[in-house]
């Protein structure tokens, strides 16, 4: 396959994580010739999503401490006397301390095989062109929408960008989806996000019913129903990633659901946090005085920058200390600190806390009652969306394609080319490399942080309600002083990340020890880890805790925020992309991608919208070209929707 690769490109991108994929899409969209390669057999790197069997294979690969086999050094003959080589790593060392635990019997699953199903993406192991991308969408993406059974309300980009989407009443599931039955047309000026309301009757169960017992053989057999993310994140509805998806029209490749509730763990119980004005005044957890206190403080946070005198004296204090001076009850302080601002109790300043609170409030009401969206089929879909955009505009893709080295000109100090494992020398003007590909010699002076991760399959929700289709974001304060805050994201089956009757729970925190040591104390507070029945005294007389069926723990490298001067002998035209960070959102990855793109091409627009078909001037006699084999019907323009609407208006 490598023999078919051209020998010259404008940009070579190594690694298919989210920042690299955004950069590849932006470069391809601006007319650059892009080569995008990855040593792995799957897209996304540490941003990837796996089926259950795929995750088991990934776990086995990471647990096996196999040494990289000695390869032929013939490629060194391609290095000229005026050049030098910077070797790249052939082994991923960003994942450590991987441990999976099954809490249900595996005896009956020995001979069970995963049920066959069509994959969402073809295996693009070789070079990929725009025709390939178009064919893959026509074949696979239409199937995805049929499986969802959705009826979308289509909107023009002008309506979405300027008027946003109206709030949905509590209890209704809102999905923000895109038109997947047709492939991405580079000349289309049409739209991005759509909304779907699902029938509550189909997703509601009586809360007092016993959960159906799930066996390990069922999990294995329904393995393709799972899409398990290596990194757990959500999208802020007014965050940089949503803005980029809308602006670039990449959102037509993705589907989203609105996170339905924000939870808090306080005094041994999980409670729902009121977010919107309606939630606050309908809440039974707060007294009338607390409701007024909370609304007054949140109103101030929305415009705190206009009233600096009210917080200037507390700039050097932590946000937690500042809250204690604001006539807020301990209950409200806990809600604001851990579930609205979501900042550290000991490390975050007053300004950081006010800024985070404003961001949370600013994102409310755009697509629902919470600020967050989650991509159907998992976070790994987002990286693949940008890879598709790059391919549509002419990018070339190769998976399972390792790069031996970067070739650097001694005189200028600039990187000239890469040499792959076939010994082919490929020249480019700019090179984008994921951090995990750098060798130990290059990263000698780099000090990395670590992220602790756990993924659980459970039999019921941490907070049962009438609807069993809830997407929940929960923040658990430190169990003991000095320990990190743990972010918990619980996903239901309608997110297409787990089989029906189960929940997928992601836990994330900054590492202090191994992932299991960091996260198991929190898991034990929220879940049952064995077959024993829990007594009422153990859970405070409340409802029975969910039971963990299966779990995996691992530590992941956090390379965000590393100064490029920390890397040894890095050529000026080689740009390093970090892996996932510990934050809840994706803003760092988007900022990093845009910064690198602007450094390479300062005069180009970053991911501009696709051209309007009416504005395209064709060469020749002005006649339209023949139909390329697919078509996109014009999308009807919807009437502008208000930023926020009442429940009565919405139900009409």
XYZ file of C-alpha atoms in Angstrom:
652
model
C 0.000 0.000 0.000
C 2.867 2.359 0.763
C 4.127 2.054 -2.821
C 1.041 3.981 -3.885
C 1.760 6.905 -1.570
C 2.984 10.102 -3.186
C 6.478 11.121 -2.140
C 5.564 14.753 -1.392
C 2.932 16.372 0.798
C 2.426 19.801 2.304
C 1.620 18.507 5.808
C 2.346 15.125 7.397
C 0.307 14.320 10.529
C 1.359 11.397 12.747
C -1.371 10.215 15.131
C -5.162 10.372 14.837
C -6.118 11.858 18.223
C -8.549 14.763 18.413
C -6.020 17.662 18.062
C -4.212 15.964 15.170
C -7.489 15.153 13.402
C -8.704 18.755 13.699
C -5.395 20.032 12.308
C -5.512 17.529 9.434
C -9.075 18.586 8.575
C -8.197 22.302 8.747
C -5.135 21.848 6.536
C -6.999 19.750 3.976
C -9.884 22.245 3.950
C -7.451 25.085 3.196
C -6.119 23.237 0.136
C -3.006 21.600 1.613
C -1.935 18.105 0.602
C -2.245 16.103 3.839
C -0.844 12.697 4.777
C -2.386 11.361 8.002
C -0.878 8.165 9.424
C -1.152 6.162 12.630
C 0.779 3.190 13.950
C -2.387 1.813 15.521
C -5.072 -0.180 13.727
C -7.837 2.185 14.916
C -8.598 5.885 14.823
C -8.338 8.195 17.810
C -5.252 7.072 19.744
C -6.052 7.714 23.413
C -9.289 9.425 22.302
C -10.611 6.177 20.780
C -13.771 4.200 21.533
C -13.987 0.391 21.525
C -16.606 -2.319 21.471
C -16.416 -4.652 24.466
C -14.324 -7.245 22.634
C -12.186 -4.464 21.171
C -11.545 -3.112 24.655
C -10.608 -6.588 25.914
C -8.063 -6.825 23.093
C -6.737 -3.371 23.974
C -6.429 -4.405 27.643
C -4.553 -7.564 26.705
C -2.198 -5.586 24.488
C -1.428 -3.092 27.271
C -0.967 -5.779 29.911
C 1.510 -7.732 27.806
C 4.951 -6.243 28.366
C 6.301 -7.207 24.967
C 9.496 -5.666 23.803
C 9.604 -3.998 20.425
C 11.315 -6.342 18.000
C 14.556 -5.223 16.486
C 13.842 -3.964 12.999
C 16.117 -3.580 10.051
C 18.213 -0.431 10.039
C 18.201 -0.270 6.228
C 16.253 2.978 6.379
C 19.352 4.721 7.744
C 20.900 4.377 4.276
C 18.360 6.938 3.110
C 19.831 9.581 5.444
C 22.320 11.803 3.612
C 25.537 13.150 5.106
C 23.969 16.596 5.392
C 21.033 15.166 7.341
C 20.340 13.583 10.690
C 17.515 11.392 11.955
C 15.253 11.815 14.990
C 13.975 8.316 15.782
C 10.333 7.903 16.737
C 8.972 5.462 19.294
C 7.410 2.196 18.107
C 5.742 1.459 21.445
C 2.977 3.389 23.212
C 3.954 3.984 26.851
C 1.142 6.423 27.702
C -1.039 3.745 29.387
C -0.005 2.034 32.633
C -1.400 -0.081 35.496
C -4.184 -1.649 33.416
C -6.403 -3.970 35.453
C -9.807 -5.382 34.558
C -12.134 -7.058 37.062
C -15.284 -9.093 36.394
C -17.713 -9.150 39.332
C -20.098 -11.709 37.819
C -19.518 -15.322 36.889
C -17.675 -15.930 33.615
C -18.241 -19.704 33.487
C -21.143 -19.550 31.041
C -19.284 -17.182 28.708
C -16.415 -19.448 27.696
C -17.862 -20.405 24.302
C -19.928 -17.271 23.699
C -18.970 -15.156 20.702
C -19.810 -11.532 20.028
C -22.849 -11.153 17.788
C -21.879 -9.971 14.325
C -22.776 -6.451 13.240
C -21.757 -3.939 10.659
C -19.046 -1.598 11.896
C -19.662 2.129 11.764
C -16.457 2.814 9.832
C -14.624 0.792 7.215
C -11.083 -0.225 8.037
C -9.102 2.441 6.235
C -5.771 0.686 6.576
C -4.346 2.100 3.365
C -4.615 5.369 1.536
C -8.016 6.998 1.606
C -9.396 9.585 -0.778
C -12.560 11.621 -0.795
C -14.360 8.962 -2.866
C -13.668 6.382 -0.160
C -15.019 8.664 2.526
C -18.189 9.328 0.536
C -18.802 5.616 -0.090
C -18.267 4.731 3.555
C -20.848 7.252 4.682
C -23.436 6.172 2.163
C -23.066 2.567 3.289
C -22.662 2.889 7.030
C -24.039 6.191 8.242
C -27.485 5.592 6.799
C -27.614 2.364 8.789
C -26.763 4.238 11.978
C -29.758 6.513 11.603
C -32.048 3.586 10.837
C -30.916 1.947 14.057
C -31.695 5.132 15.945
C -35.111 5.462 14.366
C -34.901 9.221 14.581
C -37.010 11.952 13.094
C -34.938 15.079 12.928
C -36.091 18.673 12.880
C -33.748 20.157 10.285
C -32.477 23.697 10.662
C -30.498 26.091 8.565
C -27.014 27.073 9.770
C -28.175 30.676 10.130
C -30.965 29.644 12.468
C -28.655 27.493 14.583
C -25.803 29.976 14.781
C -27.912 33.002 15.663
C -30.905 31.645 17.523
C -29.673 28.374 19.096
C -32.109 25.713 20.231
C -34.898 26.005 22.729
C -34.931 24.448 26.172
C -36.711 21.171 26.701
C -38.772 20.457 29.791
C -37.327 18.135 32.361
C -38.008 14.494 31.618
C -37.778 14.807 27.857
C -34.739 13.352 26.132
C -33.257 15.752 23.618
C -30.910 14.622 20.892
C -28.854 16.912 18.726
C -28.208 14.934 15.599
C -27.000 15.363 12.062
C -28.200 14.136 8.685
C -26.383 10.831 8.290
C -28.154 9.238 5.355
C -26.146 11.232 2.820
C -22.406 11.757 2.595
C -20.611 15.002 3.306
C -20.718 17.320 0.303
C -17.864 19.822 0.256
C -20.048 22.243 -1.692
C -22.970 22.091 0.700
C -23.828 25.143 2.694
C -26.458 23.302 4.646
C -26.693 22.444 8.168
C -25.300 21.059 11.298
C -27.276 20.173 14.358
C -30.784 18.788 14.528
C -33.059 18.035 17.453
C -35.070 14.985 18.181
C -37.499 14.293 20.972
C -37.856 10.658 21.907
C -41.023 9.174 23.270
C -40.808 9.051 27.053
C -43.162 6.123 27.143
C -40.622 3.921 25.362
C -37.808 4.801 27.748
C -39.675 4.736 31.063
C -39.779 1.938 33.558
C -41.331 1.710 36.966
C -38.528 2.657 39.339
C -39.408 0.089 41.984
C -38.977 -2.893 39.655
C -35.997 -5.126 40.271
C -33.310 -4.611 37.605
C -32.975 -7.498 35.188
C -29.988 -9.674 36.036
C -27.238 -9.306 33.454
C -24.788 -12.147 32.801
C -21.249 -11.916 31.469
C -22.229 -14.023 28.458
C -24.850 -11.390 27.583
C -22.234 -8.638 27.768
C -19.907 -10.610 25.487
C -22.668 -11.491 23.037
C -23.904 -7.879 22.899
C -20.345 -6.539 22.825
C -20.931 -4.433 19.740
C -23.610 -2.488 21.598
C -20.806 -1.011 23.688
C -18.724 1.963 22.600
C -16.317 2.463 25.479
C -14.210 5.627 25.523
C -10.629 5.666 26.719
C -11.116 9.301 27.724
C -14.283 10.577 29.370
C -15.463 14.032 28.337
C -18.591 15.998 27.484
C -19.098 18.994 25.203
C -20.083 22.381 26.607
C -23.024 23.603 24.528
C -21.267 26.931 23.949
C -17.767 25.482 24.059
C -15.077 25.770 21.417
C -15.681 22.287 20.027
C -19.410 22.806 19.428
C -18.646 26.154 17.766
C -16.060 24.461 15.538
C -18.398 21.594 14.625
C -21.094 24.066 13.577
C -18.768 26.462 11.770
C -16.996 23.754 9.751
C -20.184 21.751 9.093
C -18.453 18.672 10.521
C -21.426 18.296 12.863
C -23.395 16.642 10.070
C -21.236 13.566 10.742
C -22.063 13.416 14.459
C -25.080 12.895 16.687
C -25.505 14.159 20.219
C -27.727 13.830 23.257
C -28.164 16.448 25.920
C -26.902 15.466 29.374
C -30.142 15.264 31.331
C -29.006 15.994 34.880
C -26.212 17.217 37.117
C -25.761 15.231 40.325
C -23.929 15.823 43.570
C -22.656 13.418 46.232
C -23.249 14.859 49.676
C -23.490 13.217 53.095
C -23.419 9.748 51.570
C -26.282 10.396 49.139
C -26.573 11.225 45.460
C -28.861 14.185 44.761
C -29.857 16.127 41.663
C -28.609 19.702 41.415
C -31.088 22.357 40.210
C -29.506 24.182 37.273
C -32.018 26.352 35.461
C -34.252 28.998 37.057
C -37.225 26.632 36.797
C -35.226 23.808 38.419
C -34.216 26.053 41.308
C -37.757 27.153 42.133
C -39.166 23.640 41.673
C -36.497 22.049 43.848
C -37.595 20.370 47.078
C -34.007 20.200 48.317
C -33.765 23.940 48.906
C -35.726 26.191 51.221
C -37.302 29.347 49.806
C -34.567 31.436 51.393
C -31.876 29.218 49.821
C -33.534 29.536 46.429
C -33.369 33.324 46.614
C -29.773 33.227 47.839
C -28.765 30.914 44.998
C -30.493 32.938 42.275
C -28.965 36.175 43.563
C -25.452 34.713 43.571
C -25.795 33.071 40.147
C -27.097 36.338 38.679
C -23.987 38.079 40.035
C -21.711 35.383 38.540
C -23.160 35.970 35.068
C -21.934 39.584 35.158
C -19.177 39.424 37.783
C -16.671 41.159 35.488
C -18.816 44.297 35.621
C -18.635 44.380 39.435
C -14.939 43.900 40.294
C -15.299 45.670 43.629
C -17.357 42.780 44.980
C -14.573 40.202 44.629
C -11.295 42.148 44.343
C -10.531 41.706 48.050
C -10.789 37.921 47.661
C -8.625 37.461 44.552
C -5.887 35.794 46.568
C -8.340 33.441 48.287
C -9.632 30.126 47.050
C -13.117 30.045 45.558
C -14.211 27.868 48.475
C -13.131 30.558 50.951
C -14.854 33.238 48.878
C -18.158 31.340 48.926
C -18.113 31.295 52.719
C -18.230 35.110 52.712
C -21.290 35.313 50.436
C -24.134 34.516 52.864
C -24.605 31.079 51.330
C -25.627 28.018 53.340
C -23.205 25.040 53.417
C -25.651 23.207 51.156
C -25.470 25.944 48.491
C -21.700 26.265 48.827
C -21.361 22.542 48.112
C -23.667 22.722 45.070
C -21.866 25.705 43.567
C -18.332 24.492 44.233
C -18.652 20.867 43.130
C -21.547 20.750 40.649
C -21.725 24.153 38.987
C -18.207 25.612 39.016
C -16.717 22.085 39.252
C -13.392 23.413 40.524
C -10.940 22.253 43.153
C -11.743 23.157 46.736
C -8.083 23.778 47.621
C -6.422 24.979 44.399
C -8.897 27.135 42.459
C -8.810 30.901 42.975
C -11.847 33.138 43.331
C -11.457 34.371 39.768
C -11.192 30.814 38.425
C -14.348 29.815 40.277
C -16.362 32.814 39.076
C -15.183 32.238 35.515
C -16.138 28.544 35.653
C -19.552 29.363 37.144
C -20.230 31.908 34.411
C -19.243 29.392 31.724
C -21.620 26.811 33.191
C -24.511 29.292 33.337
C -23.762 30.672 29.870
C -24.137 27.171 28.393
C -27.508 26.492 30.038
C -30.606 26.555 27.875
C -28.979 26.279 24.468
C -29.910 22.635 23.927
C -31.534 21.662 27.219
C -31.580 22.050 30.974
C -27.882 21.270 31.414
C -24.810 22.808 29.738
C -23.510 19.516 28.333
C -23.852 17.393 25.204
C -22.572 13.866 24.689
C -21.768 12.362 21.250
C -23.662 9.211 20.387
C -21.353 6.206 19.948
C -18.760 7.838 22.205
C -16.082 10.503 22.238
C -14.079 8.602 19.601
C -16.643 9.624 16.995
C -15.458 13.243 17.118
C -11.911 12.428 15.963
C -13.315 10.296 13.147
C -15.623 13.128 12.060
C -12.656 15.412 11.434
C -10.779 12.582 9.701
C -13.731 12.232 7.326
C -13.664 15.928 6.590
C -9.952 15.726 5.816
C -10.516 12.746 3.505
C -13.375 14.485 1.704
C -11.077 17.385 0.861
C -8.347 15.089 -0.456
C -6.446 13.893 2.617
C -4.650 10.531 2.470
C -4.989 8.087 5.381
C -2.903 5.079 6.442
C -3.518 3.086 9.623
C -1.080 0.420 10.886
C 1.617 2.554 9.287
C 4.615 3.251 11.518
C 7.137 6.013 10.933
C 10.792 5.245 11.608
C 12.155 8.747 11.926
C 12.053 12.430 11.105
C 14.740 13.548 8.656
C 16.331 16.870 9.669
C 18.585 19.071 7.545
C 21.722 19.839 9.579
C 22.286 23.273 8.070
C 18.795 24.757 8.441
C 17.671 22.620 11.391
C 14.284 22.056 9.709
C 12.610 18.698 9.210
C 12.578 17.697 5.540
C 10.915 14.304 5.433
C 9.780 11.171 7.240
C 10.789 7.582 6.528
C 8.147 4.898 7.043
C 8.554 1.222 7.916
C 8.598 0.322 4.225
C 11.650 2.498 3.778
C 9.779 5.084 1.725
C 10.966 8.658 2.129
C 8.086 11.161 2.167
C 8.802 14.877 2.049
C 6.630 17.620 3.584
C 6.835 21.244 4.645
C 5.245 20.801 8.088
C 5.007 17.873 10.484
C 2.479 17.356 13.284
C 3.353 14.582 15.747
C 1.377 13.161 18.652
C 3.377 13.251 21.880
C 3.288 9.451 22.346
C 5.371 8.963 19.176
C 8.363 10.827 20.603
C 11.240 8.708 21.857
C 12.590 8.725 25.414
C 15.658 10.627 24.200
C 13.482 13.477 22.892
C 11.407 13.589 26.109
C 14.261 13.340 28.630
C 13.444 16.706 30.241
C 9.655 16.397 30.063
C 7.724 15.910 33.313
C 4.340 14.307 32.655
C 1.264 14.206 34.869
C -1.042 11.182 35.014
C -4.807 10.681 34.845
C -6.582 7.899 36.741
C -9.427 6.283 34.810
C -12.019 3.649 35.556
C -14.831 2.363 33.338
C -17.674 0.372 34.890
C -20.582 -1.587 33.485
C -23.409 -1.440 36.037
C -26.937 -2.798 36.284
C -28.762 0.406 37.253
C -28.349 4.146 37.657
C -26.723 5.850 40.636
C -29.978 7.806 41.044
C -33.054 5.985 39.818
C -35.988 7.972 38.425
C -39.048 7.158 36.326
C -36.978 7.401 33.150
C -34.152 4.900 32.800
C -32.551 6.903 29.964
C -30.510 9.480 31.852
C -27.094 10.956 31.085
C -25.657 12.133 34.386
C -22.627 14.199 35.365
C -21.612 13.717 38.998
C -18.766 15.298 40.948
C -17.535 13.475 44.048
C -15.537 15.596 46.533
C -12.249 14.194 47.881
C -12.820 11.208 50.159
C -9.887 12.361 52.312
C -7.897 15.622 52.429
C -5.251 15.764 49.726
C -7.085 13.423 47.392
C -8.420 14.646 44.020
C -11.994 15.413 43.032
C -13.497 12.585 40.973
C -15.678 13.305 37.953
C -18.275 10.643 37.164
C -20.188 10.446 33.876
C -22.970 7.868 33.690
C -24.300 6.892 30.257
C -27.501 5.052 29.390
C -28.160 2.725 26.454
C -29.722 5.453 24.273
C -26.244 7.018 23.927
C -25.283 3.906 21.915
C -22.442 3.200 24.333
C -23.860 0.190 26.204
C -26.416 -2.579 25.858
C -29.985 -2.142 27.048
C -30.420 -2.799 30.759
C -26.912 -1.616 31.642
C -25.140 1.681 32.285
C -21.623 2.705 31.356
C -19.928 4.717 34.099
C -16.706 6.682 33.571
C -14.620 7.926 36.506
C -11.715 10.358 36.056
C -9.346 12.207 38.364
C -5.781 13.449 38.556
C -3.500 10.625 39.651
C -1.903 10.394 43.057
C -1.444 6.594 42.965
C -2.540 3.870 40.586
C -6.000 4.276 39.060
C -7.482 1.494 41.181
C -6.083 2.970 44.399
C -7.373 6.437 43.480
C -10.860 5.455 42.335
C -11.920 2.300 44.158
C -12.768 4.168 47.424
C -15.195 6.362 45.451
C -16.644 3.368 43.615
C -17.292 1.609 46.913
C -19.308 4.614 48.122
C -21.512 4.643 45.021
C -21.732 0.986 43.962
C -21.753 -2.620 45.165
C -18.697 -4.560 44.032
C -19.744 -8.083 45.024
C -22.771 -10.356 45.162
C -23.650 -9.600 48.762
C -26.852 -7.716 49.519
C -26.325 -4.320 51.064
C -28.065 -3.597 54.334
C -30.066 -0.426 54.925
C -27.608 0.702 57.591
C -24.782 0.653 55.043
C -26.527 2.975 52.615
C -28.289 5.178 55.121
C -31.653 3.514 54.642
C -31.833 4.639 51.019
C -32.311 2.720 47.802
C -30.063 -0.180 46.952
C -26.866 0.871 45.241
C -26.161 -0.152 41.647
C -24.088 -3.288 41.205
C -20.826 -3.242 39.230
C -20.777 -6.075 36.693
C -17.364 -5.409 35.153
C -14.657 -2.764 35.541
C -11.324 -1.688 34.086
C -8.779 0.642 35.681
C -5.811 2.340 34.019
C -3.548 5.365 34.248
C -3.175 7.605 31.203
C -0.457 10.153 30.516
C -1.544 13.801 30.640
C 0.793 15.684 28.292
C -1.284 18.881 28.125
C 0.516 22.139 28.829
C 4.037 20.835 28.103
C 6.295 23.617 26.847
C 7.830 22.766 23.462
C 11.234 23.849 24.787
C 11.082 20.845 27.117
C 11.509 18.545 24.122
C 15.098 17.961 23.072
C 16.277 19.143 19.609
C 12.838 19.718 18.135
C 12.929 21.254 14.604
C 10.919 24.499 14.250
C 8.540 23.034 11.658
C 7.637 20.023 13.835
C 4.603 20.593 16.074
C 3.674 18.391 19.025
C 0.076 17.565 19.954
C -0.719 16.434 23.469
C -2.999 13.605 24.501
C -6.215 14.033 26.517
C -6.136 16.250 29.598
C -8.067 15.854 32.849
C -10.622 18.604 32.136
C -14.288 17.814 31.601
C -14.462 19.584 28.225
C -12.430 19.629 25.011
C -11.397 23.294 24.873
C -7.679 22.614 25.306
C -7.542 20.288 22.297
C -9.365 22.801 20.073
C -7.170 25.713 21.215
C -4.037 23.661 20.609
C -5.163 22.635 17.114
C -6.034 26.202 16.126
C -2.750 27.592 17.518
C -0.664 25.060 15.576
C -2.634 25.647 12.375
C -2.226 29.432 12.629
C 1.517 29.055 13.208
C 1.796 26.993 10.031
C -0.613 29.034 7.903
C -1.144 32.469 9.483
C -3.031 33.817 6.470
C -5.533 30.962 6.235
C -8.864 30.718 8.016
C -9.162 27.900 10.517
C -11.776 25.347 9.374
C -13.939 27.725 7.313
C -17.512 26.784 6.398
C -17.991 24.783 3.182
C -18.743 26.927 0.132
C -22.333 27.609 -0.847
C -23.145 25.734 -4.088
C -24.634 28.927 -5.563
C -21.316 30.739 -5.139
C -19.204 28.153 -6.975
C -17.982 29.119 -10.447
C -17.210 26.089 -12.628
C -14.502 26.070 -15.294
C -15.319 25.622 -18.971
C -18.652 26.572 -20.478
C -20.342 27.148 -17.130
C -22.385 23.945 -17.204
C -22.885 22.007 -14.002
C -20.759 18.871 -13.569
C -22.381 15.456 -13.675
C -23.844 13.992 -10.537
C -20.921 12.426 -8.607
C -23.120 9.578 -7.459
C -24.825 11.069 -4.460
C -27.016 14.020 -3.710
C -28.044 16.099 -0.773
C -31.548 17.459 -0.900
C -32.010 21.088 0.164
C -32.811 21.414 3.820
C -35.891 23.485 4.683
C -35.241 26.590 6.718
C -36.850 26.482 10.106
C -38.361 29.475 11.788
C -36.014 31.144 14.283
C -36.372 29.696 17.746
C -36.059 31.756 20.918
C -32.976 31.344 23.092
C -35.145 30.237 25.971
C -38.806 29.298 25.859
C -41.344 28.332 28.427
C -42.602 24.816 28.887
C -45.972 25.812 27.495
C -44.445 27.187 24.303
C -42.310 24.109 23.889
C -45.175 21.702 24.295
C -47.163 23.537 21.682
